[in-house]
mmCIF file of C-alpha atoms in Angstrom:
data_model
loop_
_atom_site.group_PDB
_atom_site.id
_atom_site.type_symbol
_atom_site.label_atom_id
_atom_site.label_comp_id
_atom_site.label_asym_id
_atom_site.label_seq_id
_atom_site.Cartn_x
_atom_site.Cartn_y
_atom_site.Cartn_z
ATOM 1 C CA MET L 1 160.743 110.365 120.746
ATOM 2 C CA THR L 2 160.524 113.613 118.899
ATOM 3 C CA LYS L 3 157.694 115.816 117.698
ATOM 4 C CA VAL L 4 157.624 115.975 113.914
ATOM 5 C CA SER L 5 156.034 118.201 111.302
ATOM 6 C CA ILE L 6 155.507 116.380 108.018
ATOM 7 C CA TYR L 7 155.212 118.405 104.823
ATOM 8 C CA PHE L 8 153.704 116.590 101.839
ATOM 9 C CA ILE L 9 154.915 118.322 98.682
ATOM 10 C CA ARG L 10 153.643 117.385 95.272
ATOM 11 C CA HIS L 11 156.240 117.458 92.456
ATOM 12 C CA GLY L 12 156.190 120.471 90.114
ATOM 13 C CA ILE L 13 154.588 120.694 86.673
ATOM 14 C CA ALA L 14 155.970 117.893 84.468
ATOM 15 C CA ALA L 15 156.137 117.191 80.723
ATOM 16 C CA ASP L 16 153.266 115.413 78.977
ATOM 17 C CA ARG L 17 153.329 111.661 78.581
ATOM 18 C CA ALA L 18 153.786 111.981 74.832
ATOM 19 C CA GLY L 19 157.476 111.556 74.051
ATOM 20 C CA TYR L 20 158.224 109.441 77.117
ATOM 21 C CA ASP L 21 157.968 105.660 77.066
ATOM 22 C CA ARG L 22 157.959 105.484 80.826
ATOM 23 C CA ASP L 23 155.887 107.772 83.037
ATOM 24 C CA GLY L 24 158.761 107.850 85.538
ATOM 25 C CA ASP L 25 161.062 109.507 83.019
ATOM 26 C CA ARG L 26 158.962 112.629 82.561
ATOM 27 C CA PRO L 27 160.983 115.681 83.701
ATOM 28 C CA LEU L 28 159.752 118.994 85.064
ATOM 29 C CA THR L 29 158.923 121.540 82.399
ATOM 30 C CA GLU L 30 160.698 124.889 82.361
ATOM 31 C CA GLU L 31 157.632 126.399 84.029
ATOM 32 C CA GLY L 32 157.670 123.573 86.565
ATOM 33 C CA HIS L 33 161.334 124.255 87.378
ATOM 34 C CA LYS L 34 160.784 127.975 87.707
ATOM 35 C CA LYS L 35 157.688 127.823 89.889
ATOM 36 C CA THR L 36 159.059 125.066 92.120
ATOM 37 C CA LYS L 37 162.243 127.085 92.668
ATOM 38 C CA LYS L 38 160.236 130.144 93.679
ATOM 39 C CA ILE L 39 158.186 128.065 96.103
ATOM 40 C CA ALA L 40 161.216 126.341 97.685
ATOM 41 C CA ARG L 41 162.843 129.753 98.201
ATOM 42 C CA LYS L 42 159.680 131.272 99.615
ATOM 43 C CA LEU L 43 159.193 128.437 102.109
ATOM 44 C CA ASN L 44 162.785 128.812 103.275
ATOM 45 C CA HIS L 45 162.311 132.566 103.571
ATOM 46 C CA LEU L 46 159.155 131.932 105.656
ATOM 47 C CA GLY L 47 161.275 129.988 108.140
ATOM 48 C CA LEU L 48 160.368 126.490 107.062
ATOM 49 C CA LYS L 49 163.565 124.426 107.325
ATOM 50 C CA PHE L 50 163.582 120.722 106.522
ATOM 51 C CA ASP L 51 165.766 118.305 108.460
ATOM 52 C CA LEU L 52 165.267 115.803 105.702
ATOM 53 C CA VAL L 53 163.468 115.780 102.350
ATOM 54 C CA GLN L 54 162.526 112.326 101.090
ATOM 55 C CA HIS L 55 161.512 111.958 97.485
ATOM 56 C CA SER L 56 160.060 109.439 95.061
ATOM 57 C CA PRO L 57 162.489 107.840 92.566
ATOM 58 C CA LEU L 58 160.560 109.234 89.569
ATOM 59 C CA VAL L 59 162.416 111.910 87.591
ATOM 60 C CA ARG L 60 159.898 114.702 88.222
ATOM 61 C CA ALA L 61 160.089 114.082 91.998
ATOM 62 C CA LYS L 62 163.890 113.781 91.957
ATOM 63 C CA GLN L 63 164.142 117.094 90.111
ATOM 64 C CA THR L 64 161.742 118.721 92.564
ATOM 65 C CA ALA L 65 163.883 117.423 95.446
ATOM 66 C CA ALA L 66 167.054 118.734 93.786
ATOM 67 C CA ILE L 67 165.462 122.196 93.766
ATOM 68 C CA PHE L 68 164.797 121.915 97.505
ATOM 69 C CA ALA L 69 168.375 120.683 98.036
ATOM 70 C CA GLU L 70 169.583 124.053 96.680
ATOM 71 C CA GLN L 71 168.149 125.576 99.873
ATOM 72 C CA GLY L 72 170.536 123.467 101.939
ATOM 73 C CA TYR L 73 168.289 120.572 102.934
ATOM 74 C CA PRO L 74 169.538 116.988 102.827
ATOM 75 C CA ILE L 75 167.538 114.842 100.416
ATOM 76 C CA ALA L 76 167.107 111.086 100.249
ATOM 77 C CA GLN L 77 165.318 108.836 97.779
ATOM 78 C CA SER L 78 162.602 106.501 99.061
ATOM 79 C CA GLU L 79 160.894 103.886 96.925
ATOM 80 C CA TYR L 80 157.896 104.095 99.271
ATOM 81 C CA LEU L 81 157.124 107.514 97.792
ATOM 82 C CA ALA L 82 156.746 106.139 94.254
ATOM 83 C CA PRO L 83 153.137 105.964 93.010
ATOM 84 C CA GLU L 84 151.275 103.276 94.991
ATOM 85 C CA GLY L 85 154.220 103.051 97.366
ATOM 86 C CA ASP L 86 154.052 101.035 100.572
ATOM 87 C CA PHE L 87 152.637 103.270 103.299
ATOM 88 C CA GLN L 88 153.107 100.709 106.085
ATOM 89 C CA LYS L 89 156.776 100.254 105.322
ATOM 90 C CA TRP L 90 157.242 104.004 105.117
ATOM 91 C CA LEU L 91 155.492 104.333 108.490
ATOM 92 C CA ASP L 92 157.918 101.817 110.026
ATOM 93 C CA TRP L 93 160.805 103.899 108.725
ATOM 94 C CA PHE L 94 159.168 107.085 110.009
ATOM 95 C CA ARG L 95 158.560 105.754 113.516
ATOM 96 C CA ASN L 96 162.146 104.722 113.720
ATOM 97 C CA TRP L 97 163.365 108.110 112.485
ATOM 98 C CA GLN L 98 161.054 109.881 114.921
ATOM 99 C CA GLU L 99 162.196 107.707 117.835
ATOM 100 C CA SER L 100 165.839 108.249 117.120
ATOM 101 C CA GLY L 101 165.164 111.978 116.963
ATOM 102 C CA ILE L 102 168.260 112.240 114.867
ATOM 103 C CA SER L 103 168.263 113.844 111.477
ATOM 104 C CA PRO L 104 171.013 112.685 109.154
ATOM 105 C CA GLY L 105 171.440 116.213 107.962
ATOM 106 C CA ILE L 106 171.858 119.770 109.025
ATOM 107 C CA ASN L 107 170.691 119.506 112.613
ATOM 108 C CA GLY L 108 172.879 116.694 113.830
ATOM 109 C CA GLY L 109 170.422 115.100 116.247
ATOM 110 C CA GLY L 110 169.066 115.738 119.696
ATOM 111 C CA ARG L 111 166.510 118.267 118.502
ATOM 112 C CA SER L 112 163.163 118.535 120.274
ATOM 113 C CA ASP L 113 161.317 118.778 116.978
ATOM 114 C CA LEU L 114 161.952 117.779 113.400
ATOM 115 C CA SER L 115 160.629 118.781 109.980
ATOM 116 C CA LEU L 116 160.299 116.157 107.298
ATOM 117 C CA GLY L 117 159.483 116.912 103.650
ATOM 118 C CA LEU L 118 157.968 114.204 101.425
ATOM 119 C CA ILE L 119 158.051 114.828 97.690
ATOM 120 C CA GLY L 120 155.812 112.499 95.732
ATOM 121 C CA HIS L 121 152.647 112.038 93.745
ATOM 122 C CA GLU L 122 148.903 112.304 93.862
ATOM 123 C CA PRO L 123 146.626 110.722 94.916
ATOM 124 C CA ASP L 124 149.131 108.993 97.238
ATOM 125 C CA LEU L 125 150.361 112.034 99.178
ATOM 126 C CA SER L 126 146.945 113.347 100.158
ATOM 127 C CA ALA L 127 145.769 109.790 100.882
ATOM 128 C CA TRP L 128 148.703 109.313 103.291
ATOM 129 C CA ALA L 129 147.937 112.656 104.921
ATOM 130 C CA GLU L 130 144.286 111.661 105.300
ATOM 131 C CA VAL L 131 145.176 108.360 106.977
ATOM 132 C CA LEU L 132 147.356 110.254 109.453
ATOM 133 C CA LEU L 133 144.530 112.739 110.064
ATOM 134 C CA TRP L 134 141.476 110.543 110.425
ATOM 135 C CA GLY L 135 142.519 106.952 109.846
ATOM 136 C CA GLU L 136 141.094 106.514 106.369
ATOM 137 C CA VAL L 137 141.132 107.976 102.881
ATOM 138 C CA ARG L 138 138.313 110.475 102.381
ATOM 139 C CA SER L 139 139.588 112.205 99.237
ATOM 140 C CA VAL L 140 138.733 115.685 100.467
ATOM 141 C CA LEU L 141 142.210 117.263 100.337
ATOM 142 C CA VAL L 142 143.150 119.103 97.142
ATOM 143 C CA LEU L 143 146.928 119.079 96.549
ATOM 144 C CA LYS L 144 148.048 120.837 93.369
ATOM 145 C CA LYS L 145 151.452 120.457 91.727
ATOM 146 C CA ALA L 146 154.099 122.105 93.954
ATOM 147 C CA GLY L 147 151.415 122.545 96.613
ATOM 148 C CA ILE L 148 152.093 121.620 100.224
ATOM 149 C CA ILE L 149 150.222 119.967 103.105
ATOM 150 C CA GLY L 150 151.577 120.415 106.659
ATOM 151 C CA LEU L 151 150.774 117.907 109.420
ATOM 152 C CA ALA L 152 151.767 117.996 113.090
ATOM 153 C CA VAL L 153 152.480 114.491 114.299
ATOM 154 C CA PRO L 154 152.178 113.890 118.046
ATOM 155 C CA GLU L 155 155.077 112.656 120.082
ATOM 156 C CA PRO L 156 154.241 109.538 121.960
ATOM 157 C CA GLU L 157 151.517 107.696 120.038
ATOM 158 C CA THR L 158 150.867 106.388 116.569
ATOM 159 C CA PRO L 159 150.392 109.237 114.078
ATOM 160 C CA ILE L 160 147.451 107.417 112.441
ATOM 161 C CA ALA L 161 144.154 109.254 113.070
ATOM 162 C CA ASN L 162 146.157 111.280 115.521
ATOM 163 C CA SER L 163 147.768 114.134 113.579
ATOM 164 C CA LEU L 164 146.691 117.750 113.043
ATOM 165 C CA LEU L 165 146.417 119.663 109.778
ATOM 166 C CA PHE L 166 147.955 123.112 110.158
ATOM 167 C CA MET L 167 148.725 123.955 106.534
ATOM 168 C CA LEU L 168 147.450 123.354 103.014
ATOM 169 C CA ILE L 169 148.923 125.854 100.620
ATOM 170 C CA PRO L 170 148.014 126.045 96.940
ATOM 171 C CA PRO L 171 151.117 126.918 94.879
ATOM 172 C CA LYS L 172 149.730 130.257 93.650
ATOM 173 C CA ILE L 173 149.852 131.588 97.213
ATOM 174 C CA LEU L 174 153.643 131.143 97.263
ATOM 175 C CA LEU L 175 154.479 132.443 93.777
ATOM 176 C CA MET W 1 122.439 126.796 91.852
ATOM 177 C CA THR W 2 125.913 128.168 92.011
ATOM 178 C CA LYS W 3 129.316 126.784 92.906
ATOM 179 C CA VAL W 4 130.675 128.437 96.021
ATOM 180 C CA SER W 5 134.047 128.743 97.703
ATOM 181 C CA ILE W 6 133.732 129.343 101.426
ATOM 182 C CA TYR W 7 136.628 130.966 103.287
ATOM 183 C CA PHE W 8 136.582 130.586 107.071
ATOM 184 C CA ILE W 9 138.599 133.445 108.553
ATOM 185 C CA ARG W 10 139.355 133.663 112.224
ATOM 186 C CA HIS W 11 139.306 137.192 113.720
ATOM 187 C CA GLY W 12 142.659 138.889 114.356
ATOM 188 C CA ILE W 13 144.566 139.087 117.641
ATOM 189 C CA ALA W 14 142.305 140.642 120.294
ATOM 190 C CA ALA W 15 142.813 142.295 123.693
ATOM 191 C CA ASP W 16 142.965 140.183 126.863
ATOM 192 C CA ARG W 17 139.804 139.565 128.858
ATOM 193 C CA ALA W 18 141.086 141.699 131.726
ATOM 194 C CA GLY W 19 139.517 145.157 131.403
ATOM 195 C CA TYR W 20 136.438 143.952 129.525
ATOM 196 C CA ASP W 21 133.282 142.888 131.349
ATOM 197 C CA ARG W 22 131.941 141.146 128.275
ATOM 198 C CA ASP W 23 134.028 138.901 126.047
ATOM 199 C CA GLY W 24 132.185 140.279 123.026
ATOM 200 C CA ASP W 25 133.513 143.774 123.671
ATOM 201 C CA ARG W 26 137.190 142.881 123.310
ATOM 202 C CA PRO W 27 138.670 144.808 120.354
ATOM 203 C CA LEU W 28 141.590 143.894 118.115
ATOM 204 C CA THR W 29 144.967 144.936 119.460
ATOM 205 C CA GLU W 30 147.177 147.247 117.432
ATOM 206 C CA GLU W 31 149.157 144.203 116.322
ATOM 207 C CA GLY W 32 145.883 142.442 115.461
ATOM 208 C CA HIS W 33 144.781 145.407 113.315
ATOM 209 C CA LYS W 34 148.109 145.622 111.531
ATOM 210 C CA LYS W 35 148.498 141.938 110.773
ATOM 211 C CA THR W 36 144.880 141.497 109.703
ATOM 212 C CA LYS W 37 145.206 144.461 107.347
ATOM 213 C CA LYS W 38 148.316 142.960 105.756
ATOM 214 C CA ILE W 39 146.544 139.632 105.309
ATOM 215 C CA ALA W 40 143.382 141.163 103.808
ATOM 216 C CA ARG W 41 145.524 143.090 101.323
ATOM 217 C CA LYS W 42 147.630 140.070 100.471
ATOM 218 C CA LEU W 43 144.574 137.898 99.815
ATOM 219 C CA ASN W 44 143.130 140.564 97.532
ATOM 220 C CA HIS W 45 146.472 140.855 95.761
ATOM 221 C CA LEU W 46 146.494 137.065 95.298
ATOM 222 C CA GLY W 47 143.193 137.333 93.443
ATOM 223 C CA LEU W 48 140.868 136.233 96.180
ATOM 224 C CA LYS W 49 137.765 138.419 95.868
ATOM 225 C CA PHE W 50 134.801 137.987 98.189
ATOM 226 C CA ASP W 51 131.253 138.465 96.971
ATOM 227 C CA LEU W 52 130.153 138.688 100.557
ATOM 228 C CA VAL W 53 131.889 138.632 103.936
ATOM 229 C CA GLN W 54 129.672 137.591 106.822
ATOM 230 C CA HIS W 55 130.886 138.246 110.348
ATOM 231 C CA SER W 56 130.038 137.506 113.938
ATOM 232 C CA PRO W 57 128.503 140.356 115.984
ATOM 233 C CA LEU W 58 131.408 140.361 118.470
ATOM 234 C CA VAL W 59 133.626 143.446 118.331
ATOM 235 C CA ARG W 60 136.826 141.616 117.342
ATOM 236 C CA ALA W 61 135.023 139.956 114.413
ATOM 237 C CA LYS W 62 133.294 143.194 113.371
ATOM 238 C CA GLN W 63 136.643 144.977 113.354
ATOM 239 C CA THR W 64 138.212 142.184 111.335
ATOM 240 C CA ALA W 65 135.335 142.458 108.837
ATOM 241 C CA ALA W 66 135.754 146.239 108.634
ATOM 242 C CA ILE W 67 139.381 145.650 107.589
ATOM 243 C CA PHE W 68 138.211 143.337 104.809
ATOM 244 C CA ALA W 69 135.581 145.915 103.800
ATOM 245 C CA GLU W 70 138.443 148.336 103.033
ATOM 246 C CA GLN W 71 139.313 146.017 100.139
ATOM 247 C CA GLY W 72 135.894 146.675 98.606
ATOM 248 C CA TYR W 73 133.975 143.631 99.783
ATOM 249 C CA PRO W 74 130.408 143.955 101.071
ATOM 250 C CA ILE W 75 130.101 142.819 104.682
ATOM 251 C CA ALA W 76 127.079 141.659 106.644
ATOM 252 C CA GLN W 77 126.626 140.693 110.268
ATOM 253 C CA SER W 78 125.252 137.249 111.118
ATOM 254 C CA GLU W 79 124.340 136.132 114.616
ATOM 255 C CA TYR W 80 124.957 132.547 113.510
ATOM 256 C CA LEU W 81 128.672 133.303 113.447
ATOM 257 C CA ALA W 82 128.750 134.252 117.144
ATOM 258 C CA PRO W 83 130.396 131.643 119.413
ATOM 259 C CA GLU W 84 128.175 128.538 119.531
ATOM 260 C CA GLY W 85 126.074 129.987 116.720
ATOM 261 C CA ASP W 86 123.372 127.950 114.994
ATOM 262 C CA PHE W 87 124.997 126.006 112.161
ATOM 263 C CA GLN W 88 121.725 124.576 110.835
ATOM 264 C CA LYS W 89 120.135 128.003 110.525
ATOM 265 C CA TRP W 90 123.258 129.346 108.868
ATOM 266 C CA LEU W 91 123.172 126.393 106.461
ATOM 267 C CA ASP W 92 119.552 127.224 105.537
ATOM 268 C CA TRP W 93 120.632 130.782 104.767
ATOM 269 C CA PHE W 94 123.615 129.514 102.801
ATOM 270 C CA ARG W 95 121.608 127.098 100.650
ATOM 271 C CA ASN W 96 119.224 129.898 99.816
ATOM 272 C CA TRP W 97 122.084 132.263 98.927
ATOM 273 C CA GLN W 98 123.744 129.563 96.843
ATOM 274 C CA GLU W 99 120.498 128.730 95.025
ATOM 275 C CA SER W 100 119.748 132.302 94.204
ATOM 276 C CA GLY W 101 123.292 132.659 92.856
ATOM 277 C CA ILE W 102 122.977 136.345 93.548
ATOM 278 C CA SER W 103 125.462 138.206 95.666
ATOM 279 C CA PRO W 104 124.146 141.389 97.250
ATOM 280 C CA GLY W 105 127.405 143.106 96.530
ATOM 281 C CA ILE W 106 130.006 143.751 93.932
ATOM 282 C CA ASN W 107 129.060 141.113 91.400
ATOM 283 C CA GLY W 108 125.402 141.822 90.949
ATOM 284 C CA GLY W 109 124.209 138.256 90.374
ATOM 285 C CA GLY W 110 124.185 135.692 87.628
ATOM 286 C CA ARG W 111 127.732 134.529 88.368
ATOM 287 C CA SER W 112 128.717 130.923 87.836
ATOM 288 C CA ASP W 113 130.686 130.882 91.054
ATOM 289 C CA LEU W 114 130.708 132.823 94.285
ATOM 290 C CA SER W 115 133.169 133.437 97.102
ATOM 291 C CA LEU W 116 131.881 133.759 100.637
ATOM 292 C CA GLY W 117 134.004 134.869 103.593
ATOM 293 C CA LEU W 118 132.966 133.927 107.135
ATOM 294 C CA ILE W 119 134.656 135.817 109.960
ATOM 295 C CA GLY W 120 134.135 134.237 113.348
ATOM 296 C CA HIS W 121 135.600 132.250 116.213
ATOM 297 C CA GLU W 122 137.254 129.038 117.175
ATOM 298 C CA PRO W 123 136.446 126.246 117.738
ATOM 299 C CA ASP W 124 133.244 126.972 115.773
ATOM 300 C CA LEU W 125 134.782 127.857 112.406
ATOM 301 C CA SER W 126 136.937 124.764 112.074
ATOM 302 C CA ALA W 127 134.086 122.621 113.431
ATOM 303 C CA TRP W 128 131.773 123.969 110.700
ATOM 304 C CA ALA W 129 134.444 123.336 108.085
ATOM 305 C CA GLU W 130 134.886 119.784 109.358
ATOM 306 C CA VAL W 131 131.153 119.055 109.149
ATOM 307 C CA LEU W 132 131.164 120.256 105.539
ATOM 308 C CA LEU W 133 134.224 118.109 104.810
ATOM 309 C CA TRP W 134 133.402 114.815 106.462
ATOM 310 C CA GLY W 135 130.048 115.165 108.220
ATOM 311 C CA GLU W 136 131.345 115.389 111.781
ATOM 312 C CA VAL W 137 133.697 117.308 114.028
ATOM 313 C CA ARG W 138 137.121 115.651 114.231
ATOM 314 C CA SER W 139 139.096 118.575 115.675
ATOM 315 C CA VAL W 140 142.049 118.049 113.351
ATOM 316 C CA LEU W 141 142.104 121.464 111.654
ATOM 317 C CA VAL W 142 144.334 124.124 113.197
ATOM 318 C CA LEU W 143 143.033 127.657 112.519
ATOM 319 C CA LYS W 144 145.124 130.447 114.033
ATOM 320 C CA LYS W 145 143.978 134.041 114.502
ATOM 321 C CA ALA W 146 143.661 135.710 111.070
ATOM 322 C CA GLY W 147 144.262 132.303 109.495
ATOM 323 C CA ILE W 148 142.058 131.065 106.663
ATOM 324 C CA ILE W 149 140.453 127.782 105.590
ATOM 325 C CA GLY W 150 139.177 127.460 101.987
ATOM 326 C CA LEU W 151 136.457 124.960 101.056
ATOM 327 C CA ALA W 152 134.988 124.193 97.639
ATOM 328 C CA VAL W 153 131.294 123.478 97.988
ATOM 329 C CA PRO W 154 129.704 121.404 95.223
ATOM 330 C CA GLU W 155 126.863 122.710 93.152
ATOM 331 C CA PRO W 156 123.876 120.458 93.270
ATOM 332 C CA GLU W 157 123.989 118.527 96.545
ATOM 333 C CA THR W 158 124.198 119.233 100.242
ATOM 334 C CA PRO W 159 127.630 120.572 101.177
ATOM 335 C CA ILE W 160 127.722 118.356 104.302
ATOM 336 C CA ALA W 161 130.406 115.640 103.987
ATOM 337 C CA ASN W 162 130.601 116.744 100.392
ATOM 338 C CA SER W 163 133.050 119.641 100.225
ATOM 339 C CA LEU W 164 136.763 119.770 99.384
ATOM 340 C CA LEU W 165 139.561 121.420 101.347
ATOM 341 C CA PHE W 166 141.835 123.364 98.996
ATOM 342 C CA MET W 167 143.402 125.847 101.418
ATOM 343 C CA LEU W 168 144.502 126.171 105.039
ATOM 344 C CA ILE W 169 146.832 129.100 105.442
ATOM 345 C CA PRO W 170 148.521 130.005 108.721
ATOM 346 C CA PRO W 171 148.715 133.809 109.081
ATOM 347 C CA LYS W 172 152.539 133.918 109.036
ATOM 348 C CA ILE W 173 152.507 132.720 105.420
ATOM 349 C CA LEU W 174 150.637 135.881 104.392
ATOM 350 C CA LEU W 175 152.527 138.453 106.473
#
């Protein structure tokens, strides 16, 4: 079992719904691209390295993940991170990943701690974080586009109502 | 009544207890001075302006406040911010300050929103923040020395279990 930091990252600024039949097709705007790139670089520069970045299948989340991939992190799509995705199924995956202690990417396994990035949507991301923090959704966390929430997940037990919040960074702080 | 952002700021790195009869006499170390100064400047540069910075009477908190004062913010000592200070009495003061909508300092009153800095100690600061967020202490917020927690306090009602967390910045992000 391995200690994990989970970083919930909201996708960058995306195009308006007008012009797109499906919400999932909306891409990042030019501003969204630019700001997200700055933030991904800054986080890397600050020493935050992801062993894996999971992302929602929606275009704006995929594009956000691609920007993080430029920093050298492995990325993987997860349907659980789509809006109203299945938290329980994601948690099963997570527990398994944490137990194996093996990242499929740059670290090659056997590490004593892992960093996992989750790129998705609101209100799901902050709701997931809140369940890990205090076991229920309280809707008190404010996560802006390209903002980031950092949670420390304990080693041996369930992360639910058992994690610590060590970071909540509004995007403007990293620009 | 005025909308308020409250920033809970933990004092900078202080000297060890050895060599000081009273805990309250411990000053910031040179490293504590330097890092706190960088952080105060960075926050100012990021557009965070305080209408008032309240601080605990302990030396390490006073010195931290003096560093913030160099950025042009008015500072004021409050015994409530000492370790195990009286939250209820502080809350009475706060409600009064919020209602008056008048800062004693750089803004001169009549503002539609105010920013209040509170420089103090752990575990008190994060416990106060938690009571404002969800009405009780859960001990899930991690506030390092010279770290900062930002809460948005609503206008008309009690802030208890009624505020939003929009910021939790570990010091290394601002150095």
